[in-house]
Amino acid sequence: MQRFGTLSFGHYGPLGGGRQLTAQDSMLQAIDLAQGMDDLGVNGTYFRVHHFARQQSAPLPLLAAIAARTRHIEVGTGVIDLRYENPLYLAEEAAAVDLISGGRLALGVSRGSPETVVRGYEAFGYTGSADPRGADLARDHFDLFLRAIEGEGLAERDSSSPFGGGTGSQRVEPHSPGLRSRVWWGAGNRETAQWAGRKGVNLMSSTLLTEADGRPFDQLQAEQIELFRAAWREAGHPGTPRVSVSRSVFPITTAEDELYFGGSGEGDGIGYIDGFRSTFGKTYAAAPDVLVEQLRQDAAVAAADTLMLTIPSQLGVAFNLRIIEAFATHVAPALGWRPGTGTPVEEGTT
């Protein structure tokens, strides 16, 4: 494990006991937490994206705000649902955030997960999908998005325009060199991981896999990672792609930690999502020395270069920062991690 960060589901709404976490609270707390993590040398802060739900739905303004208030930490998504996106507008926004952050954007995209509404992307104006889950729409959007961030000319110049004119094709602006290498695809099975490898983008392995053959989640995920890397090599892409996995990990160091997380360590789960029998990863909650040994035995954590810790963002900045600091102090160094001192570009990990 070379790097670690946090994956926030960004929930807001009623907290019980008459308390309320507003959308504004959720975003402002995310900025404050990212600043604290940046000071600790944590490598990244990443956000889930869900539409028609009390969660983050338009993450790029939030990432720009975090980038403006931090120095080193990578800012990213895990993942943006491409069924809902205008590919060229997303390319413009992503390039802007990448430039503002100095190359610190880790843009995770994919078909997305099930939403709280039926075919919500159609309400956004994206119709015509032949797939009941919209996978064809997402991949078409992705192809155009990649062409845009690669700098391909996509619109004919107007030779009579008073604002520059010219001939030939014009790319979208702004353009951020290197952004293409900072794009990730969120994959929930072997086939989509191999497809991402052939495309030449990094891999965000999902918090679940739409596979269940009796093997533990970490072994299924480690196999997915190897298939992704093999597809990358076979496609002839240069360099080494990055791979991330997500885990719920809670070091228990205080009585309060024990109150919240004691006894919550559990094995893999089996359930159904999108009609597929799926395997869900376990929760790790134990004393730091126990966590070190457990995570060393996790085949996918060992295979990935980046570990994303899912955090209970509703519990506030101070609580989450204490969890993260405990992991950074007592667990992560034993897994090979060292605090980040530069941007991903400076550290050569993009």
Short mmCIF file of C-alpha atoms in Angstrom, two decimals:
data_model
loop_
_atom_site.label_atom_id
_atom_site.label_comp_id
_atom_site.label_asym_id
_atom_site.label_seq_id
_atom_site.Cartn_x
_atom_site.Cartn_y
_atom_site.Cartn_z
CA MET A 1 0.00 0.00 0.00
CA GLN A 2 1.71 3.13 -1.24
CA ARG A 3 -1.12 5.61 -0.71
CA PHE A 4 -4.32 5.95 1.27
CA GLY A 5 -7.22 8.36 1.38
CA THR A 6 -10.88 8.55 2.27
CA LEU A 7 -14.02 7.73 0.32
CA SER A 8 -17.02 9.74 1.52
CA PHE A 9 -20.59 8.81 0.71
CA GLY A 10 -21.54 12.39 1.62
CA HIS A 11 -24.87 11.61 3.23
CA TYR A 12 -26.81 14.48 4.75
CA GLY A 13 -30.27 14.92 6.25
CA PRO A 14 -31.84 14.04 9.64
CA LEU A 15 -29.39 12.59 12.17
CA GLY A 16 -31.91 11.72 14.89
CA GLY A 17 -32.67 13.50 18.11
CA GLY A 18 -33.84 16.55 16.20
CA ARG A 19 -30.41 17.11 14.66
CA GLN A 20 -29.99 17.90 10.98
CA LEU A 21 -26.98 17.82 8.66
CA THR A 22 -27.65 20.07 5.69
CA ALA A 23 -26.16 19.86 2.22
CA GLN A 24 -24.13 22.96 3.04
CA ASP A 25 -22.88 21.37 6.28
CA SER A 26 -21.81 18.26 4.37
CA MET A 27 -19.77 20.19 1.81
CA LEU A 28 -18.17 22.64 4.25
CA GLN A 29 -17.21 19.81 6.59
CA ALA A 30 -15.68 17.93 3.65
CA ILE A 31 -13.45 20.93 2.94
CA ASP A 32 -12.39 21.22 6.59
CA LEU A 33 -11.68 17.48 6.83
CA ALA A 34 -9.59 17.55 3.65
CA GLN A 35 -7.48 20.38 5.09
CA GLY A 36 -6.82 18.33 8.21
CA MET A 37 -5.89 15.29 6.15
CA ASP A 38 -3.59 17.38 3.97
CA ASP A 39 -1.72 18.42 7.10
CA LEU A 40 -1.36 14.74 8.10
CA GLY A 41 0.08 13.78 4.71
CA VAL A 42 -2.95 11.68 3.73
CA ASN A 43 -2.84 11.17 -0.02
CA GLY A 44 -6.41 11.61 -1.22
CA THR A 45 -10.01 12.56 -0.59
CA TYR A 46 -12.62 11.01 -2.87
CA PHE A 47 -16.41 11.35 -3.08
CA ARG A 48 -19.25 9.09 -4.13
CA VAL A 49 -21.74 10.66 -6.54
CA HIS A 50 -25.50 9.95 -6.46
CA HIS A 51 -28.31 11.87 -8.12
CA PHE A 52 -31.80 12.41 -6.69
CA ALA A 53 -30.42 11.55 -3.24
CA ARG A 54 -29.14 13.42 -0.18
CA GLN A 55 -25.54 12.90 -1.22
CA GLN A 56 -22.97 14.62 -3.41
CA SER A 57 -24.31 14.99 -6.94
CA ALA A 58 -22.14 17.78 -8.44
CA PRO A 59 -18.70 17.10 -6.95
CA LEU A 60 -16.41 19.22 -9.13
CA PRO A 61 -17.17 22.56 -7.42
CA LEU A 62 -16.43 20.83 -4.10
CA LEU A 63 -13.15 19.42 -5.43
CA ALA A 64 -12.14 22.86 -6.72
CA ALA A 65 -12.82 24.37 -3.28
CA ILE A 66 -10.75 21.65 -1.58
CA ALA A 67 -7.93 22.09 -4.09
CA ALA A 68 -7.84 25.82 -3.38
CA ARG A 69 -7.50 25.19 0.37
CA THR A 70 -4.92 22.38 0.29
CA ARG A 71 -1.41 21.81 -1.05
CA HIS A 72 -0.75 18.13 -1.66
CA ILE A 73 -3.83 15.95 -1.30
CA GLU A 74 -5.36 14.31 -4.37
CA VAL A 75 -9.01 15.26 -4.96
CA GLY A 76 -11.26 12.80 -6.70
CA THR A 77 -14.51 10.99 -7.30
CA GLY A 78 -15.48 7.40 -6.81
CA VAL A 79 -17.39 7.59 -9.11
CA ILE A 80 -19.21 10.06 -11.39
CA ASP A 81 -22.16 8.40 -13.13
CA LEU A 82 -21.56 9.05 -16.83
CA ARG A 83 -25.17 8.31 -17.75
CA TYR A 84 -26.01 11.75 -16.35
CA GLU A 85 -23.14 13.71 -17.89
CA ASN A 86 -22.62 15.93 -20.91
CA PRO A 87 -19.18 14.60 -21.94
CA LEU A 88 -17.84 17.91 -23.27
CA TYR A 89 -19.00 19.95 -20.30
CA LEU A 90 -17.50 17.34 -17.97
CA ALA A 91 -14.24 17.61 -19.93
CA GLU A 92 -14.19 21.39 -19.44
CA GLU A 93 -14.95 21.15 -15.72
CA ALA A 94 -12.46 18.36 -15.10
CA ALA A 95 -9.69 20.24 -16.91
CA ALA A 96 -10.45 23.36 -14.86
CA VAL A 97 -10.21 21.46 -11.56
CA ASP A 98 -7.05 19.68 -12.69
CA LEU A 99 -5.42 23.01 -13.55
CA ILE A 100 -6.55 24.69 -10.31
CA SER A 101 -5.19 21.77 -8.29
CA GLY A 102 -1.88 21.47 -10.13
CA GLY A 103 -2.63 18.00 -11.48
CA ARG A 104 -4.20 16.62 -8.30
CA LEU A 105 -7.48 15.42 -9.82
CA ALA A 106 -8.28 11.68 -9.75
CA LEU A 107 -11.46 11.52 -11.81
CA GLY A 108 -13.28 8.27 -11.21
CA VAL A 109 -16.13 7.61 -13.62
CA SER A 110 -18.30 4.66 -14.64
CA ARG A 111 -21.83 3.59 -15.43
CA GLY A 112 -22.67 4.32 -11.81
CA SER A 113 -24.57 2.34 -9.21
CA PRO A 114 -28.33 1.87 -8.81
CA GLU A 115 -30.10 5.13 -7.99
CA THR A 116 -33.16 6.05 -5.94
CA VAL A 117 -35.18 6.71 -9.10
CA VAL A 118 -35.97 4.83 -12.30
CA ARG A 119 -33.72 5.79 -15.23
CA GLY A 120 -33.03 9.16 -13.70
CA TYR A 121 -30.58 10.05 -16.45
CA GLU A 122 -33.53 10.34 -18.81
CA ALA A 123 -34.84 13.21 -16.66
CA PHE A 124 -31.49 14.89 -17.36
CA GLY A 125 -32.20 14.59 -21.08
CA TYR A 126 -30.06 11.53 -21.90
CA THR A 127 -32.37 9.10 -23.64
CA GLY A 128 -32.08 6.41 -26.29
CA SER A 129 -30.30 3.76 -24.25
CA ALA A 130 -30.98 0.20 -25.39
CA ASP A 131 -29.67 -1.17 -22.09
CA PRO A 132 -32.06 -1.23 -19.11
CA ARG A 133 -29.17 -0.05 -16.91
CA GLY A 134 -27.83 2.54 -19.36
CA ALA A 135 -24.37 0.98 -19.73
CA ASP A 136 -24.28 1.73 -23.47
CA LEU A 137 -25.06 5.39 -22.78
CA ALA A 138 -22.28 5.63 -20.19
CA ARG A 139 -19.67 4.10 -22.49
CA ASP A 140 -20.66 6.33 -25.41
CA HIS A 141 -20.32 9.37 -23.12
CA PHE A 142 -16.96 8.07 -21.90
CA ASP A 143 -15.56 7.69 -25.40
CA LEU A 144 -16.46 11.29 -26.28
CA PHE A 145 -15.12 12.53 -22.93
CA LEU A 146 -11.75 10.85 -23.58
CA ARG A 147 -11.53 12.36 -27.04
CA ALA A 148 -12.20 15.78 -25.53
CA ILE A 149 -9.58 15.62 -22.77
CA GLU A 150 -7.04 14.24 -25.24
CA GLY A 151 -7.37 17.53 -27.12
CA GLU A 152 -9.10 16.26 -30.23
CA GLY A 153 -10.78 18.92 -32.33
CA LEU A 154 -14.52 18.40 -31.96
CA ALA A 155 -16.13 21.48 -33.50
CA GLU A 156 -15.49 23.23 -36.81
CA ARG A 157 -13.98 26.70 -36.49
CA ASP A 158 -15.96 29.59 -37.92
CA SER A 159 -13.73 31.42 -40.37
CA SER A 160 -15.98 34.49 -40.23
CA SER A 161 -16.05 34.73 -36.45
CA PRO A 162 -14.86 38.07 -35.01
CA PHE A 163 -13.40 36.16 -32.04
CA GLY A 164 -10.45 34.42 -33.68
CA GLY A 165 -12.01 32.38 -36.45
CA GLY A 166 -9.69 30.20 -38.49
CA THR A 167 -10.19 26.86 -40.15
CA GLY A 168 -10.10 23.27 -39.04
CA SER A 169 -11.40 21.74 -35.83
CA GLN A 170 -11.29 23.28 -32.35
CA ARG A 171 -10.78 21.39 -29.10
CA VAL A 172 -12.72 22.21 -25.94
CA GLU A 173 -11.04 24.57 -23.50
CA PRO A 174 -9.47 24.65 -21.03
CA HIS A 175 -7.15 21.77 -21.83
CA SER A 176 -5.08 20.18 -19.07
CA PRO A 177 -2.08 18.16 -20.31
CA GLY A 178 -1.80 14.91 -18.40
CA LEU A 179 -5.45 14.75 -17.31
CA ARG A 180 -5.94 11.61 -19.43
CA SER A 181 -3.52 9.76 -17.14
CA ARG A 182 -5.58 10.76 -14.10
CA VAL A 183 -8.85 9.18 -15.23
CA TRP A 184 -10.11 6.06 -13.46
CA TRP A 185 -12.88 3.61 -14.31
CA GLY A 186 -14.96 2.15 -11.50
CA ALA A 187 -15.35 -1.57 -12.17
CA GLY A 188 -17.62 -4.02 -10.37
CA ASN A 189 -16.63 -7.22 -12.18
CA ARG A 190 -13.84 -8.85 -14.16
CA GLU A 191 -15.16 -7.90 -17.58
CA THR A 192 -15.39 -4.17 -16.87
CA ALA A 193 -11.93 -4.23 -15.28
CA GLN A 194 -10.47 -5.82 -18.41
CA TRP A 195 -12.29 -3.27 -20.56
CA ALA A 196 -10.73 -0.45 -18.49
CA GLY A 197 -7.29 -2.02 -18.96
CA ARG A 198 -7.76 -2.11 -22.72
CA LYS A 199 -8.90 1.53 -22.64
CA GLY A 200 -5.74 2.54 -20.79
CA VAL A 201 -7.31 4.15 -17.72
CA ASN A 202 -6.69 3.51 -14.04
CA LEU A 203 -8.87 1.12 -12.03
CA MET A 204 -11.12 1.92 -9.07
CA SER A 205 -12.27 -1.49 -7.94
CA SER A 206 -15.77 -1.24 -6.51
CA THR A 207 -16.85 -1.67 -2.90
CA LEU A 208 -18.65 -4.79 -4.14
CA LEU A 209 -18.29 -7.27 -6.99
CA THR A 210 -21.23 -8.58 -8.99
CA GLU A 211 -19.80 -12.06 -8.65
CA ALA A 212 -20.21 -14.75 -6.00
CA ASP A 213 -18.53 -18.13 -6.42
CA GLY A 214 -17.75 -18.93 -2.81
CA ARG A 215 -14.31 -17.32 -2.70
CA PRO A 216 -13.60 -14.45 -0.27
CA PHE A 217 -14.12 -10.91 -1.56
CA ASP A 218 -10.43 -10.01 -1.38
CA GLN A 219 -9.46 -12.98 -3.56
CA LEU A 220 -12.12 -12.15 -6.15
CA GLN A 221 -10.92 -8.55 -6.17
CA ALA A 222 -7.24 -9.50 -6.43
CA GLU A 223 -8.08 -11.63 -9.47
CA GLN A 224 -9.96 -8.69 -10.98
CA ILE A 225 -6.89 -6.47 -10.47
CA GLU A 226 -4.57 -8.97 -12.15
CA LEU A 227 -6.92 -9.32 -15.12
CA PHE A 228 -7.01 -5.52 -15.43
CA ARG A 229 -3.21 -5.26 -15.43
CA ALA A 230 -2.90 -8.10 -17.94
CA ALA A 231 -5.36 -6.34 -20.27
CA TRP A 232 -3.37 -3.11 -19.90
CA ARG A 233 -0.13 -4.87 -20.87
CA GLU A 234 -1.69 -6.77 -23.75
CA ALA A 235 -3.09 -3.51 -25.16
CA GLY A 236 0.45 -2.12 -25.24
CA HIS A 237 -0.15 0.87 -22.98
CA PRO A 238 3.04 2.40 -21.55
CA GLY A 239 3.74 2.84 -17.87
CA THR A 240 2.03 1.31 -14.87
CA PRO A 241 -1.65 1.99 -14.13
CA ARG A 242 -2.87 2.85 -10.67
CA VAL A 243 -5.35 0.66 -8.80
CA SER A 244 -7.47 1.51 -5.78
CA VAL A 245 -9.64 -0.59 -3.48
CA SER A 246 -12.04 0.58 -0.77
CA ARG A 247 -12.39 -0.79 2.74
CA SER A 248 -14.22 0.12 5.95
CA VAL A 249 -11.40 0.22 8.51
CA PHE A 250 -11.81 1.54 12.06
CA PRO A 251 -8.86 1.49 14.50
CA ILE A 252 -10.25 1.12 17.99
CA THR A 253 -8.09 3.22 20.31
CA THR A 254 -10.61 4.83 22.68
CA ALA A 255 -13.76 3.94 24.59
CA GLU A 256 -15.72 6.05 22.11
CA ASP A 257 -14.35 4.01 19.21
CA GLU A 258 -15.39 0.85 21.04
CA LEU A 259 -18.87 2.28 21.53
CA TYR A 260 -19.30 3.06 17.85
CA PHE A 261 -17.41 0.20 16.20
CA GLY A 262 -16.76 -2.53 18.74
CA GLY A 263 -18.25 -5.76 17.43
CA SER A 264 -18.87 -4.29 13.97
CA GLY A 265 -16.05 -6.26 12.36
CA GLU A 266 -17.82 -8.72 10.09
CA GLY A 267 -17.11 -11.11 7.27
CA ASP A 268 -17.94 -10.79 3.60
CA GLY A 269 -21.57 -10.33 2.67
CA ILE A 270 -23.60 -11.88 -0.14
CA GLY A 271 -26.58 -10.09 -1.63
CA TYR A 272 -28.23 -8.96 -4.83
CA ILE A 273 -27.66 -5.67 -6.63
CA ASP A 274 -28.89 -4.80 -10.11
CA GLY A 275 -30.19 -8.35 -10.31
CA PHE A 276 -26.72 -9.87 -9.82
CA ARG A 277 -25.69 -12.09 -6.92
CA SER A 278 -22.84 -10.05 -5.47
CA THR A 279 -20.08 -10.21 -2.88
CA PHE A 280 -19.54 -7.32 -0.46
CA GLY A 281 -16.30 -6.73 1.43
CA LYS A 282 -15.96 -7.08 5.17
CA THR A 283 -15.65 -4.33 7.78
CA TYR A 284 -12.38 -4.16 9.73
CA ALA A 285 -12.76 -2.85 13.29
CA ALA A 286 -10.13 -3.78 15.87
CA ALA A 287 -7.09 -2.61 17.78
CA PRO A 288 -4.37 -1.25 15.49
CA ASP A 289 -2.03 -4.24 15.80
CA VAL A 290 -4.87 -6.58 14.87
CA LEU A 291 -5.80 -4.41 11.90
CA VAL A 292 -2.23 -4.53 10.61
CA GLU A 293 -2.26 -8.32 10.51
CA GLN A 294 -5.76 -8.48 9.00
CA LEU A 295 -4.94 -6.02 6.24
CA ARG A 296 -1.66 -7.78 5.47
CA GLN A 297 -3.75 -10.88 4.74
CA ASP A 298 -6.12 -9.00 2.43
CA ALA A 299 -5.02 -10.03 -1.08
CA ALA A 300 -6.57 -7.04 -2.86
CA VAL A 301 -5.17 -4.45 -0.43
CA ALA A 302 -1.75 -6.01 -1.06
CA ALA A 303 -2.28 -5.88 -4.84
CA ALA A 304 -3.49 -2.26 -5.02
CA ASP A 305 -1.35 0.85 -4.66
CA THR A 306 -4.13 2.98 -3.12
CA LEU A 307 -6.50 2.18 -0.24
CA MET A 308 -9.64 4.28 0.19
CA LEU A 309 -11.13 4.24 3.68
CA THR A 310 -14.90 4.65 3.73
CA ILE A 311 -15.70 7.13 6.48
CA PRO A 312 -18.87 7.92 8.48
CA SER A 313 -18.98 11.54 7.30
CA GLN A 314 -22.16 12.27 9.27
CA LEU A 315 -20.16 12.03 12.51
CA GLY A 316 -18.33 15.28 11.79
CA VAL A 317 -14.84 16.57 11.13
CA ALA A 318 -13.22 16.03 14.53
CA PHE A 319 -14.40 12.42 14.85
CA ASN A 320 -13.37 11.43 11.33
CA LEU A 321 -10.03 13.18 11.55
CA ARG A 322 -9.27 11.24 14.72
CA ILE A 323 -10.07 7.94 12.95
CA ILE A 324 -7.87 8.90 10.02
CA GLU A 325 -5.02 10.06 12.24
CA ALA A 326 -5.17 6.78 14.19
CA PHE A 327 -4.91 4.82 10.93
CA ALA A 328 -2.07 7.04 9.67
CA THR A 329 -0.17 6.73 12.96
CA HIS A 330 -0.73 3.14 14.06
CA VAL A 331 -1.67 1.09 10.98
CA ALA A 332 -0.62 2.56 7.63
CA PRO A 333 3.18 2.71 8.26
CA ALA A 334 3.24 -1.02 8.95
CA LEU A 335 1.64 -1.57 5.53
CA GLY A 336 4.35 0.39 3.71
CA TRP A 337 2.79 3.86 3.69
CA ARG A 338 4.70 7.09 4.18
CA PRO A 339 3.08 10.52 4.47
CA GLY A 340 2.68 12.41 1.21
CA THR A 341 4.94 15.42 0.83
CA GLY A 342 4.14 16.47 -2.73
CA THR A 343 1.38 16.35 -5.32
CA PRO A 344 0.73 13.10 -7.22
CA VAL A 345 2.54 14.64 -10.19
CA GLU A 346 5.59 15.51 -8.07
CA GLU A 347 5.61 12.04 -6.50
CA GLY A 348 5.43 10.37 -9.91
CA THR A 349 2.24 8.42 -9.18
CA THR A 350 0.01 9.76 -11.96
#
